[in-house]
Amino acid sequence: MKWAALVAVALPMLALAQAQGDPDKGKAAFEQCAACHSLGEAGDYDGPTLKGIIGRTAGSLDDYRYSAAMKRSGVTWDAGTLDQYIADPQAFIPGNRMAFAGIGDKALRDDLIAYLAVAAR
Amino acid sequence: MPTRLKEVDVVIVGLGWTGGILAKELSEAGMRVVALERGGPRATNPDFAIPLIRDELKYAVRNALMQNPARDTLTFRHSPSERSLPMRQLGSFLPGEGLGGAGVHWNGVTWRWTGIDHALRSHYEHRYGKAFIPSDMPVQDWPMSYAELEPYYDKFERTAGVSGKAGNLRGTRQEGGNYFEQPRDREYPLPALESSYSQMLFKEAAAQAGYHPFPRPCANASRAYTNPDGARLGACVYCGHCERFGCEANAKGSPHITVIPKAMAQPSFELRTHSWVTKVMLDSSRKKAVGVSYTDVSTGQEYEQPAAIVALCAYAINNVHLMLLSGIGTPYDPVTQKGIVGKNYCYQPGGGGVTLFFEDKIFNPFMATGAFGMALDDFHASDQFDRTAMGAIGGATIAVGQSNGRPIGYRPVPAGTPRWGAEWKKATAKWYLRAMNIGVTASNMPNRYNAYDLDPTYKNVFGQPLLRLTYNFLENDRKVIAFVGQKAAEIARSMKPTSMTNPGALGDYNIVPYQSTHNTGGAIMGSSPKDSAVNRYLQSWDVPNVFVVGASAFPHNSAYNPTGPVGALAYWTADAIKTRFRNRPGLIT
């Protein structure tokens, strides 16, 4: 019964991609992304904007030139796929062009994804 | 017939680090600035995006980001008795071309030069007596002290996102930093990078021997960083593709991601690429520049760009070339030792290093950054090091870096291995992971015969005489390399490698193999027009509305990389233009 209640709470939270993370800590972690990614308009950034990232199909923005690997990945971005990607970008989507080694710390990834869920709407 | 354009306040020749800094500072101050860059535009995306940027053949072997010697090069000879010949392929050094200049493909080592460097002649005369400096070695003090330049070094470090550890904060020694460095007002903007295994082993051995190892300061960001102008840098991923490449992660402090975009955001700034400046135009008095002539190399159209101020911010070699082609200042003559432009060309002797091979150690050399390293300044910045034992002026740093482990270029094998064939293949496979290098980089003192002038025979694509370089290593250099090379070898032996190479003796300078892109002098700075081409604000003594910014101003070369003071001096000059020259044009006194 207890377990069922937990699932009932946890699933919608995951769906909202707020997970267990702390968006305030995630904001600091986002500096690692900010060299290339905007949370707003595409602007003068080397990577695609993250605005609306949650729920977006990977490689789907019309005004960004993605790698073939990203375009054919078939990934939809949610808390789970973002977590796997940020943990080890080349392992999750081999051949993608993001120049980032990944974040090994699960708690920090949760924070970052929680921040994205709030800030990259 | 050249098209005459509308006059601007400042025309900048070359848009790398120095041009970018001036462009940003002066356009933000409301001056109308035009930058003329003879190469093309470049941006991290798409130009440096992976995987294409990892093309070692294109970028590291065929030098895709550098000056094309088929269009413009220099001629070379070892001494005035030799006939000079054009350098038809890049080799010993790699001048940049294109937006961002060499600031795009540098490694990122960012020193503040030593107190000795800033007051070279005074220091040696005071400490060792006047007779210690040979009469054919025209060393001189910088026209500004380290303390005067300190805020500008700091400013550049913050712009470029330099990772390091202070050794001296306002006079108090700091554990873990450079014991011999000059006082800094504050820490580096970023902590030092992680060390490689080879660097850790070297650090331990050097400390055991009583030396003072410290992490070399570098503009490879140890973590994500936003600089004071709001430019965002990513964290270094230790990919080993710095030098000769642009950074895919925006983790290398480079002008195209820092100062240049800030200038571009100013309505009073305009960039024109593919614009090759052939001459600074002077008025009939030849004491005032009225602008520059340039050719759009994509159309062949010639232009005249009038300007109140001309800032030469090309590569150090090309700054001197433009001065000679334009008749700014008196060309230097090594026979009579009269004149000044072209004088005190210096380079940077290496070659005293050793490679160590360990059967039982794995170094993973592919995990690398252009600039990270463990260094010793005990034979360079240290005044405790008595130069009488070495019998020479200057010194050398000893360092373990690991700039790359790339498949074409990085093939360490023990001495005696065949140069090709099955044995070579076996050795290169075996030792790739098991080798490390201890490098020795020496300062270089000027000599009366090491200089530039215009070549009497060879011309560039515009029919202009090529710059001629006369240069060789000399006795002073051989002594420094031999002395410090032995010290490096002693440390290496204490690390008990399976085998190691012997430190080579320094022979004649060879312009073919890559050594460093650390070409200095030719338009040197000083306190009097008698011994310098530019004053302490890098302003031409002869044509005061021409500023010549970059390593061309160094009166000698340190054992350090040049970009730290190059950046600092660019900020220093920009300040002098904004706050002094602008209100009262003429020689700044």
XYZ file of C-alpha atoms in Angstrom:
710
model
C 0.000 0.000 0.000
C 2.775 2.341 0.998
C 4.681 1.365 -2.133
C 1.705 1.979 -4.364
C 1.246 5.427 -2.885
C 4.883 6.246 -3.584
C 4.531 5.225 -7.197
C 1.371 7.212 -7.501
C 3.257 10.312 -6.374
C 6.549 9.610 -8.097
C 5.263 8.922 -11.584
C 3.601 12.264 -12.230
C 6.642 13.980 -10.754
C 8.933 12.168 -13.141
C 6.619 13.054 -15.958
C 7.037 16.695 -14.996
C 10.745 15.981 -14.897
C 11.144 17.563 -11.516
C 12.511 14.309 -10.177
C 14.286 14.544 -6.847
C 16.521 17.438 -7.776
C 16.896 20.897 -6.343
C 16.420 23.500 -9.089
C 18.433 26.096 -7.162
C 21.484 23.848 -7.111
C 20.729 22.955 -10.706
C 20.971 26.607 -11.671
C 24.614 26.669 -10.584
C 25.257 23.401 -12.427
C 23.786 24.920 -15.574
C 26.884 27.113 -15.927
C 28.486 24.001 -17.413
C 25.948 24.137 -20.236
C 25.722 27.904 -20.629
C 28.814 28.247 -22.813
C 26.774 26.736 -25.645
C 23.087 26.635 -24.677
C 20.480 29.335 -24.187
C 17.291 28.796 -22.202
C 15.504 31.348 -24.301
C 15.831 32.499 -27.879
C 18.341 30.701 -30.123
C 20.594 33.784 -30.330
C 24.331 33.620 -30.764
C 24.955 30.255 -29.140
C 26.884 27.279 -30.483
C 24.356 24.707 -29.295
C 20.577 24.541 -29.806
C 18.359 26.416 -27.380
C 17.028 24.341 -24.491
C 13.764 26.262 -24.379
C 11.014 23.666 -24.364
C 13.521 20.803 -24.103
C 11.265 18.623 -21.933
C 9.044 16.691 -24.282
C 10.938 17.719 -27.412
C 12.120 15.119 -29.929
C 15.935 15.126 -30.113
C 17.315 16.876 -33.182
C 14.014 18.465 -34.133
C 14.572 22.242 -34.142
C 14.353 23.610 -37.679
C 16.909 26.368 -37.176
C 19.720 24.247 -35.741
C 22.082 22.039 -37.712
C 22.291 18.791 -35.753
C 24.582 15.839 -36.237
C 23.074 12.923 -38.135
C 23.496 10.886 -34.955
C 21.266 13.265 -32.993
C 18.642 13.460 -35.738
C 18.249 9.718 -36.087
C 18.464 8.956 -32.357
C 14.684 8.772 -31.952
C 15.040 10.069 -28.400
C 12.357 12.154 -26.722
C 13.765 14.334 -23.961
C 12.374 13.655 -20.507
C 13.958 13.304 -17.089
C 15.085 9.774 -17.834
C 16.617 10.339 -21.265
C 18.208 13.628 -20.202
C 19.740 11.853 -17.224
C 21.263 9.152 -19.410
C 22.490 11.678 -21.963
C 24.045 14.082 -19.466
C 25.695 11.176 -17.631
C 27.671 10.154 -20.720
C 26.673 11.959 -23.931
C 28.747 9.845 -26.295
C 27.602 6.551 -24.799
C 23.909 7.467 -25.001
C 23.972 8.974 -28.526
C 27.250 7.887 -30.156
C 28.553 10.345 -32.739
C 26.625 13.372 -31.503
C 28.477 16.695 -31.646
C 28.029 18.025 -28.108
C 31.507 18.793 -26.762
C 30.853 17.822 -23.176
C 32.300 14.993 -21.120
C 29.204 14.466 -18.975
C 28.285 14.777 -15.299
C 29.050 11.653 -13.294
C 27.270 12.762 -10.128
C 23.669 11.504 -10.180
C 22.470 14.035 -7.581
C 23.903 16.903 -9.604
C 22.209 15.598 -12.750
C 18.918 15.475 -10.879
C 19.415 19.077 -9.777
C 20.218 20.160 -13.305
C 17.205 18.389 -14.795
C 14.970 19.867 -12.106
C 16.304 23.297 -13.057
C 15.702 22.666 -16.766
C 12.142 21.601 -16.000
C 11.558 24.993 -14.393
C 13.778 27.325 -16.398
C 13.663 25.848 -19.902
C 9.926 25.778 -20.331
C 41.868 52.928 -58.583
C 41.369 52.410 -54.843
C 37.995 53.287 -53.362
C 38.332 55.885 -50.621
C 36.122 55.104 -47.648
C 34.697 57.266 -44.885
C 37.112 58.187 -42.109
C 36.852 56.377 -38.776
C 38.463 56.992 -35.378
C 40.472 53.789 -35.317
C 41.455 51.226 -37.907
C 42.722 47.935 -36.470
C 44.924 45.701 -38.612
C 44.385 42.055 -37.650
C 41.669 40.722 -35.365
C 43.241 38.251 -32.960
C 43.813 38.748 -29.237
C 45.331 42.241 -29.408
C 43.028 43.513 -32.151
C 40.029 41.989 -30.397
C 40.896 43.621 -27.084
C 41.405 47.032 -28.703
C 38.240 46.601 -30.788
C 36.149 45.882 -27.718
C 37.656 48.503 -25.436
C 37.676 51.337 -27.974
C 34.263 50.665 -29.528
C 32.712 50.398 -26.066
C 34.243 53.803 -25.334
C 32.229 55.134 -28.255
C 35.024 55.364 -30.799
C 34.215 54.389 -34.388
C 36.364 51.330 -35.037
C 36.952 49.299 -38.185
C 38.914 46.038 -37.968
C 40.539 44.651 -41.111
C 41.317 40.947 -40.938
C 43.069 39.386 -43.908
C 41.667 35.912 -43.255
C 38.078 34.752 -43.074
C 35.464 34.749 -40.331
C 35.328 31.801 -37.918
C 33.014 30.542 -35.212
C 33.126 27.568 -32.853
C 30.024 26.231 -34.552
C 30.418 25.075 -37.271
C 34.183 25.643 -37.752
C 35.438 23.850 -34.626
C 32.596 21.375 -34.060
C 33.401 17.736 -33.482
C 34.007 15.393 -35.188
C 35.470 17.414 -38.083
C 37.774 19.516 -35.880
C 39.566 16.320 -34.772
C 41.109 16.003 -38.242
C 44.785 15.868 -37.339
C 45.938 15.743 -40.954
C 44.005 18.858 -41.936
C 44.675 21.006 -38.870
C 47.885 19.762 -37.243
C 49.836 18.622 -40.296
C 48.471 20.854 -43.068
C 47.871 23.834 -40.742
C 44.389 24.729 -41.979
C 44.008 27.592 -39.504
C 47.350 29.295 -40.180
C 48.901 31.776 -42.543
C 49.257 30.397 -46.060
C 52.934 30.700 -47.088
C 51.988 30.557 -50.768
C 50.478 34.038 -50.356
C 52.834 35.607 -47.864
C 55.871 34.320 -46.030
C 59.305 35.495 -44.993
C 62.786 34.709 -46.147
C 65.388 33.299 -43.841
C 69.135 33.051 -43.349
C 71.320 32.254 -40.364
C 73.706 35.152 -40.756
C 74.315 38.142 -43.021
C 76.883 36.088 -44.957
C 74.199 33.641 -46.152
C 71.731 34.109 -48.996
C 68.164 34.285 -47.694
C 65.521 31.950 -49.113
C 61.738 31.967 -48.693
C 60.117 29.714 -46.113
C 57.739 27.880 -48.449
C 56.079 25.685 -45.827
C 55.250 26.535 -42.245
C 57.405 24.735 -39.742
C 59.250 26.273 -36.822
C 56.364 28.639 -36.008
C 52.713 28.926 -37.058
C 51.362 32.478 -37.468
C 47.592 32.603 -37.338
C 45.315 34.037 -39.974
C 41.575 34.568 -39.840
C 39.241 35.885 -37.185
C 40.735 35.267 -33.748
C 44.234 34.865 -35.203
C 46.640 32.623 -33.326
C 44.375 33.134 -30.285
C 42.160 30.466 -31.832
C 44.820 27.772 -32.179
C 47.176 28.542 -29.297
C 47.692 26.127 -26.427
C 46.766 28.594 -23.729
C 49.841 28.891 -21.490
C 49.383 32.292 -19.836
C 52.283 33.632 -17.775
C 52.900 36.946 -16.181
C 56.495 37.669 -17.002
C 59.048 37.806 -14.210
C 60.308 40.842 -12.359
C 63.680 40.123 -13.989
C 62.075 40.238 -17.454
C 60.534 43.620 -16.730
C 63.856 45.137 -15.643
C 66.354 42.961 -17.483
C 69.377 45.208 -17.943
C 69.054 46.910 -14.552
C 68.755 43.565 -12.836
C 71.819 41.988 -14.415
C 73.966 45.102 -14.063
C 73.011 45.417 -10.440
C 73.428 41.778 -9.533
C 76.361 40.667 -11.741
C 78.026 43.915 -12.825
C 77.985 45.722 -16.150
C 80.624 43.472 -17.695
C 78.379 40.418 -17.373
C 76.254 41.538 -20.338
C 78.138 40.988 -23.628
C 78.520 44.085 -25.798
C 76.730 42.466 -28.762
C 73.660 41.690 -26.637
C 71.394 44.774 -26.689
C 69.202 43.883 -23.715
C 67.111 46.606 -22.143
C 64.460 47.130 -19.483
C 60.791 47.175 -20.267
C 59.459 50.735 -20.127
C 56.938 49.753 -17.457
C 57.366 47.807 -14.247
C 55.645 44.575 -13.358
C 53.648 46.438 -10.701
C 52.341 48.924 -13.260
C 51.201 46.120 -15.545
C 49.759 43.912 -12.770
C 46.130 45.102 -13.097
C 46.303 44.497 -16.844
C 47.712 40.988 -16.447
C 44.826 40.396 -14.071
C 42.332 41.768 -16.547
C 43.580 39.509 -19.311
C 43.567 36.437 -17.048
C 39.933 37.134 -16.211
C 38.983 37.690 -19.830
C 40.638 34.474 -21.000
C 39.556 32.321 -18.030
C 42.993 31.296 -16.803
C 43.269 28.256 -14.532
C 46.104 28.252 -12.026
C 47.257 28.589 -8.451
C 48.711 31.799 -7.034
C 52.160 31.516 -5.483
C 52.326 35.044 -4.130
C 49.286 37.051 -3.075
C 50.250 40.665 -2.267
C 53.642 39.534 -1.029
C 52.520 36.471 0.937
C 53.724 33.135 -0.408
C 50.994 30.648 -1.206
C 51.363 26.911 -0.870
C 51.033 25.093 -4.202
C 51.658 28.059 -6.497
C 54.796 29.389 -8.169
C 57.217 30.198 -5.350
C 59.096 32.658 -7.551
C 56.241 34.600 -9.095
C 55.736 38.337 -8.641
C 53.005 39.446 -6.218
C 49.499 39.074 -7.539
C 46.602 41.110 -6.255
C 44.253 38.119 -6.312
C 43.937 34.446 -7.199
C 43.498 33.112 -10.710
C 39.895 33.208 -11.891
C 39.810 29.405 -12.070
C 41.504 26.651 -10.039
C 44.295 24.666 -11.683
C 43.380 21.811 -13.997
C 43.715 18.196 -12.924
C 47.256 16.930 -13.321
C 48.264 14.040 -15.531
C 50.012 11.031 -14.017
C 53.293 12.098 -15.597
C 52.911 15.538 -14.023
C 52.288 14.004 -10.602
C 55.399 11.840 -10.851
C 57.455 14.823 -11.966
C 56.101 16.983 -9.171
C 57.137 14.421 -6.588
C 60.623 13.986 -8.055
C 61.185 17.737 -8.417
C 60.069 18.440 -4.852
C 62.367 15.632 -3.626
C 65.239 17.354 -5.372
C 64.443 20.578 -3.528
C 62.789 22.458 -6.383
C 59.435 24.250 -6.416
C 57.001 22.575 -8.834
C 53.661 24.247 -9.505
C 50.795 23.914 -11.991
C 51.431 26.007 -15.072
C 48.805 28.743 -15.567
C 46.685 28.130 -18.609
C 43.678 29.462 -20.457
C 42.079 26.019 -20.575
C 39.061 26.402 -18.290
C 39.171 23.903 -15.418
C 35.439 24.398 -15.037
C 32.659 26.363 -16.702
C 33.240 30.075 -16.345
C 31.570 33.360 -17.168
C 34.089 36.145 -17.620
C 33.591 39.736 -16.386
C 32.231 40.737 -19.797
C 29.613 37.993 -19.649
C 31.355 35.714 -22.159
C 30.723 32.067 -21.311
C 33.400 29.382 -21.374
C 32.748 25.660 -21.093
C 34.832 23.223 -19.068
C 37.897 21.651 -20.658
C 37.307 18.013 -21.633
C 41.048 17.140 -21.894
C 40.632 16.157 -25.542
C 44.215 16.949 -26.566
C 43.289 19.144 -29.535
C 44.297 22.666 -28.479
C 47.359 23.755 -30.356
C 46.628 23.993 -34.094
C 42.888 23.504 -33.478
C 39.973 25.643 -32.359
C 38.281 24.492 -29.154
C 35.052 22.571 -29.693
C 33.945 23.141 -26.084
C 34.634 26.890 -25.878
C 36.946 25.956 -23.020
C 40.073 27.629 -24.381
C 40.218 31.356 -23.773
C 40.052 32.680 -27.316
C 39.213 36.086 -28.781
C 36.430 34.773 -31.031
C 34.337 33.794 -27.989
C 35.337 36.627 -25.632
C 36.373 40.105 -26.791
C 35.406 39.956 -30.478
C 31.674 39.205 -29.948
C 31.590 42.070 -27.439
C 33.031 44.436 -30.037
C 30.607 43.095 -32.656
C 27.716 44.037 -30.371
C 28.767 47.705 -30.546
C 27.125 49.783 -33.291
C 30.344 51.789 -33.611
C 32.347 48.685 -34.589
C 32.687 47.134 -38.018
C 34.619 44.015 -39.017
C 35.806 43.416 -42.568
C 37.313 40.006 -43.229
C 39.408 39.003 -46.269
C 40.812 42.530 -46.051
C 44.578 42.532 -46.509
C 46.343 45.696 -45.399
C 49.323 46.402 -47.635
C 50.458 49.725 -46.224
C 49.916 52.368 -43.596
C 49.430 55.660 -45.438
C 51.438 58.609 -44.067
C 50.995 62.303 -44.796
C 53.726 64.349 -46.476
C 55.453 65.067 -43.159
C 55.689 61.263 -42.623
C 55.000 61.923 -38.957
C 51.284 61.251 -39.170
C 49.343 58.277 -40.458
C 46.209 59.107 -42.413
C 44.849 55.568 -42.724
C 45.642 52.265 -44.398
C 45.504 50.810 -47.911
C 43.980 47.386 -48.222
C 42.755 44.877 -50.762
C 39.646 42.769 -50.460
C 41.279 39.460 -51.362
C 37.934 37.909 -52.338
C 37.301 40.533 -55.062
C 40.679 42.146 -55.703
C 39.185 45.593 -55.068
C 41.561 48.072 -53.418
C 40.443 50.467 -50.705
C 41.787 53.313 -48.635
C 40.486 53.466 -45.094
C 41.227 56.854 -43.528
C 41.537 56.829 -39.731
C 42.706 59.074 -36.927
C 44.480 56.150 -35.246
C 46.091 53.095 -36.844
C 46.571 50.075 -34.561
C 48.829 47.340 -35.930
C 47.542 44.170 -34.261
C 48.716 41.571 -36.761
C 50.985 38.677 -35.830
C 54.260 39.992 -34.366
C 56.164 39.239 -37.580
C 53.596 40.968 -39.781
C 53.489 44.073 -37.576
C 57.183 44.623 -38.254
C 56.718 43.877 -41.947
C 53.980 46.524 -42.231
C 56.140 49.113 -40.468
C 59.014 48.506 -42.876
C 56.711 48.512 -45.923
C 55.122 51.765 -44.752
C 58.297 53.592 -43.794
C 57.383 53.996 -40.125
C 60.589 54.521 -38.148
C 64.147 53.943 -39.335
C 65.014 50.408 -40.480
C 67.686 48.748 -38.367
C 71.117 48.091 -39.870
C 73.141 45.413 -38.032
C 76.435 46.611 -39.514
C 76.233 50.208 -38.356
C 73.784 49.309 -35.538
C 71.802 52.399 -36.510
C 68.047 52.466 -36.936
C 65.568 50.531 -34.882
C 62.737 48.807 -36.796
C 63.619 45.129 -37.175
C 65.982 45.078 -34.193
C 66.019 42.525 -31.348
C 64.197 39.661 -33.027
C 64.126 36.813 -30.524
C 62.781 33.288 -30.513
C 62.772 30.531 -27.917
C 65.374 27.758 -27.772
C 64.118 24.365 -26.629
C 65.769 21.055 -27.238
C 67.216 20.442 -23.774
C 64.362 18.182 -22.786
C 64.350 14.447 -22.214
C 61.832 11.688 -22.948
C 61.415 8.976 -20.344
C 60.206 5.437 -21.081
C 58.718 3.218 -18.366
C 57.957 -0.481 -18.893
C 55.605 -0.450 -15.921
C 53.687 2.824 -16.231
C 50.730 3.876 -18.378
C 50.368 7.613 -19.026
C 47.321 7.793 -21.326
C 48.753 10.710 -23.306
C 45.496 11.270 -25.222
C 43.996 12.767 -22.047
C 45.593 16.120 -22.587
C 45.140 19.858 -22.723
C 47.253 22.289 -24.664
C 48.598 24.091 -21.671
C 48.304 22.103 -18.465
C 51.607 21.212 -16.954
C 53.785 20.958 -13.906
C 56.573 23.500 -14.107
C 59.709 24.662 -12.281
C 60.891 28.251 -12.253
C 63.995 27.584 -10.148
C 66.248 28.265 -13.164
C 64.318 31.161 -14.636
C 62.189 33.447 -12.459
C 64.344 32.742 -9.425
C 66.854 35.388 -8.476
C 68.377 32.910 -6.016
C 69.698 30.998 -9.030
C 73.214 32.342 -9.543
C 73.807 32.818 -13.287
C 77.584 32.938 -12.893
C 77.637 29.125 -12.649
C 75.795 28.939 -15.962
C 77.858 31.750 -17.438
C 74.892 33.123 -19.325
C 72.031 35.559 -19.106
C 68.459 34.364 -18.790
C 67.344 30.880 -17.875
C 64.881 28.168 -18.691
C 61.740 26.642 -17.317
C 61.486 22.888 -16.860
C 58.032 21.435 -17.310
C 55.998 18.329 -17.924
C 53.045 19.159 -20.125
C 51.039 16.789 -22.250
C 49.563 18.800 -25.041
C 48.376 15.819 -27.055
C 48.617 12.115 -27.818
C 47.460 12.383 -31.403
C 48.021 9.416 -33.723
C 50.124 11.100 -36.429
C 52.253 13.470 -34.419
C 52.758 11.723 -31.104
C 55.048 8.723 -31.549
C 57.696 8.642 -28.824
C 60.255 5.855 -29.255
C 63.544 5.221 -27.455
C 66.792 6.376 -29.016
C 68.174 3.850 -31.474
C 64.760 2.731 -32.747
C 64.668 2.531 -36.579
C 62.858 5.490 -38.192
C 60.429 3.266 -40.143
C 59.498 -0.393 -40.771
C 58.406 -3.270 -38.572
C 60.715 -2.445 -35.669
C 59.490 1.127 -35.577
C 55.862 -0.027 -35.648
C 56.464 -2.406 -32.780
C 58.227 0.263 -30.728
C 55.628 2.942 -31.348
C 52.825 0.588 -30.309
C 54.692 -0.405 -27.189
C 55.806 3.033 -26.008
C 52.829 5.215 -26.967
C 51.265 4.802 -23.537
C 54.510 4.421 -21.625
C 56.452 7.589 -22.419
C 56.541 11.071 -20.915
C 58.562 14.153 -21.676
C 60.295 16.734 -19.519
C 60.645 19.902 -21.548
C 63.177 22.708 -21.225
C 62.236 26.109 -22.631
C 64.853 28.842 -22.584
C 64.732 32.590 -22.697
C 66.368 34.247 -25.675
C 68.502 37.327 -25.491
C 68.831 39.704 -28.439
C 71.939 39.834 -30.553
C 72.949 42.589 -32.945
C 72.719 40.259 -35.973
C 69.385 38.606 -35.108
C 67.020 40.977 -36.893
C 64.474 41.602 -39.613
C 64.767 43.708 -42.747
C 63.147 43.710 -46.202
C 64.332 41.018 -48.589
C 66.105 42.402 -51.667
C 64.892 39.580 -53.949
C 61.630 37.891 -53.018
C 58.140 39.408 -53.121
C 54.644 38.465 -51.910
C 51.441 38.200 -53.990
C 51.100 41.998 -53.923
C 54.600 42.489 -55.303
C 55.875 43.799 -51.984
C 59.265 42.699 -50.666
C 59.043 39.838 -48.194
C 60.306 40.318 -44.698
C 63.785 38.838 -44.264
C 64.724 37.159 -41.005
C 68.353 36.733 -40.015
C 68.596 34.530 -36.973
C 70.595 31.885 -35.161
C 71.010 30.494 -31.682
C 74.144 31.768 -29.977
C 76.599 30.868 -27.261
C 74.372 32.280 -24.518
C 71.516 30.021 -25.658
C 73.744 26.943 -25.794
C 74.938 27.544 -22.250
C 71.415 27.961 -20.878
C 70.141 24.823 -22.619
C 73.169 22.763 -21.561
C 72.973 23.903 -17.937
C 69.225 23.594 -17.408
C 69.020 20.490 -19.610
C 71.350 18.739 -17.185
C 69.100 19.717 -14.278
C 66.087 18.281 -16.113
C 68.034 15.095 -16.833
C 68.956 14.755 -13.144
C 65.288 14.927 -12.166
C 64.467 12.434 -14.921
C 67.096 9.948 -13.706
C 65.718 10.172 -10.168
C 62.373 8.990 -11.551
C 64.075 5.707 -12.522
C 62.721 5.234 -16.045
C 63.468 2.032 -17.970
C 65.336 4.241 -20.420
C 65.549 7.901 -21.327
C 66.907 10.075 -24.098
C 69.910 12.305 -23.532
C 69.356 16.047 -23.425
C 70.495 17.242 -26.834
C 72.992 20.057 -27.218
C 71.656 23.142 -28.948
C 72.933 23.414 -32.518
C 72.060 25.946 -35.185
C 68.488 27.170 -35.388
C 66.460 25.060 -37.820
C 63.383 26.721 -39.319
C 61.858 23.404 -40.455
C 60.609 21.454 -37.394
C 57.970 23.033 -35.169
C 59.373 24.590 -32.001
C 57.096 27.390 -30.849
C 55.071 30.278 -32.217
C 56.916 32.649 -29.905
C 58.469 35.169 -32.285
C 59.211 38.423 -30.545
C 60.768 41.840 -31.139
C 61.331 43.920 -34.238
C 59.220 46.864 -33.064
C 60.546 46.991 -29.530
C 59.334 49.174 -26.697
C 61.541 51.382 -24.572
C 61.948 54.654 -22.768
C 63.699 56.552 -25.538
C 63.464 56.690 -29.350
C 67.206 55.953 -29.366
C 66.668 52.348 -28.309
C 63.072 51.585 -29.218
C 60.501 51.766 -32.012
C 57.533 52.304 -29.694
C 57.147 54.001 -26.335
C 55.672 52.545 -23.177
C 52.170 52.795 -24.639
C 53.318 50.886 -27.754
C 53.007 54.121 -29.671
C 55.393 54.734 -32.556
C 57.934 57.406 -31.607
C 58.078 58.514 -35.239
C 54.378 58.381 -36.154
C 52.499 58.843 -32.866
C 49.046 57.959 -34.166
C 50.297 54.460 -34.976
C 50.207 51.901 -32.155
C 52.035 48.606 -32.654
C 50.583 46.031 -30.305
C 51.840 42.540 -29.607
C 54.982 40.496 -28.992
C 56.751 42.622 -31.618
C 57.227 45.054 -28.714
C 59.242 42.675 -26.509
C 62.902 43.745 -26.304
C 63.920 40.143 -25.485
C 62.143 36.825 -25.106
C 61.465 35.215 -21.771
C 61.485 31.465 -21.132
C 57.737 31.940 -20.822
C 55.061 31.905 -23.490
C 54.241 35.404 -24.752
C 50.447 35.647 -24.638
C 50.089 36.796 -20.987
C 51.949 40.085 -21.525
C 50.592 40.356 -25.087
C 47.066 40.465 -23.648
C 48.070 42.702 -20.742
C 49.817 45.191 -23.031
C 46.783 45.294 -25.338
C 44.582 46.344 -22.403
C 47.269 48.810 -21.260
C 47.462 50.373 -24.729
C 43.671 50.483 -25.081
C 43.522 52.376 -21.779
C 46.157 54.867 -22.926
C 44.271 55.495 -26.172
C 40.917 55.913 -24.433
C 41.988 58.079 -21.544
C 44.939 60.021 -22.931
C 45.537 59.981 -26.675
C 41.875 60.480 -27.503
C 41.708 63.789 -25.626
C 45.160 64.960 -26.561
C 46.520 63.323 -29.736
C 50.299 63.230 -30.014
C 53.095 61.494 -28.175
C 51.839 60.362 -24.781
C 54.329 61.438 -22.163
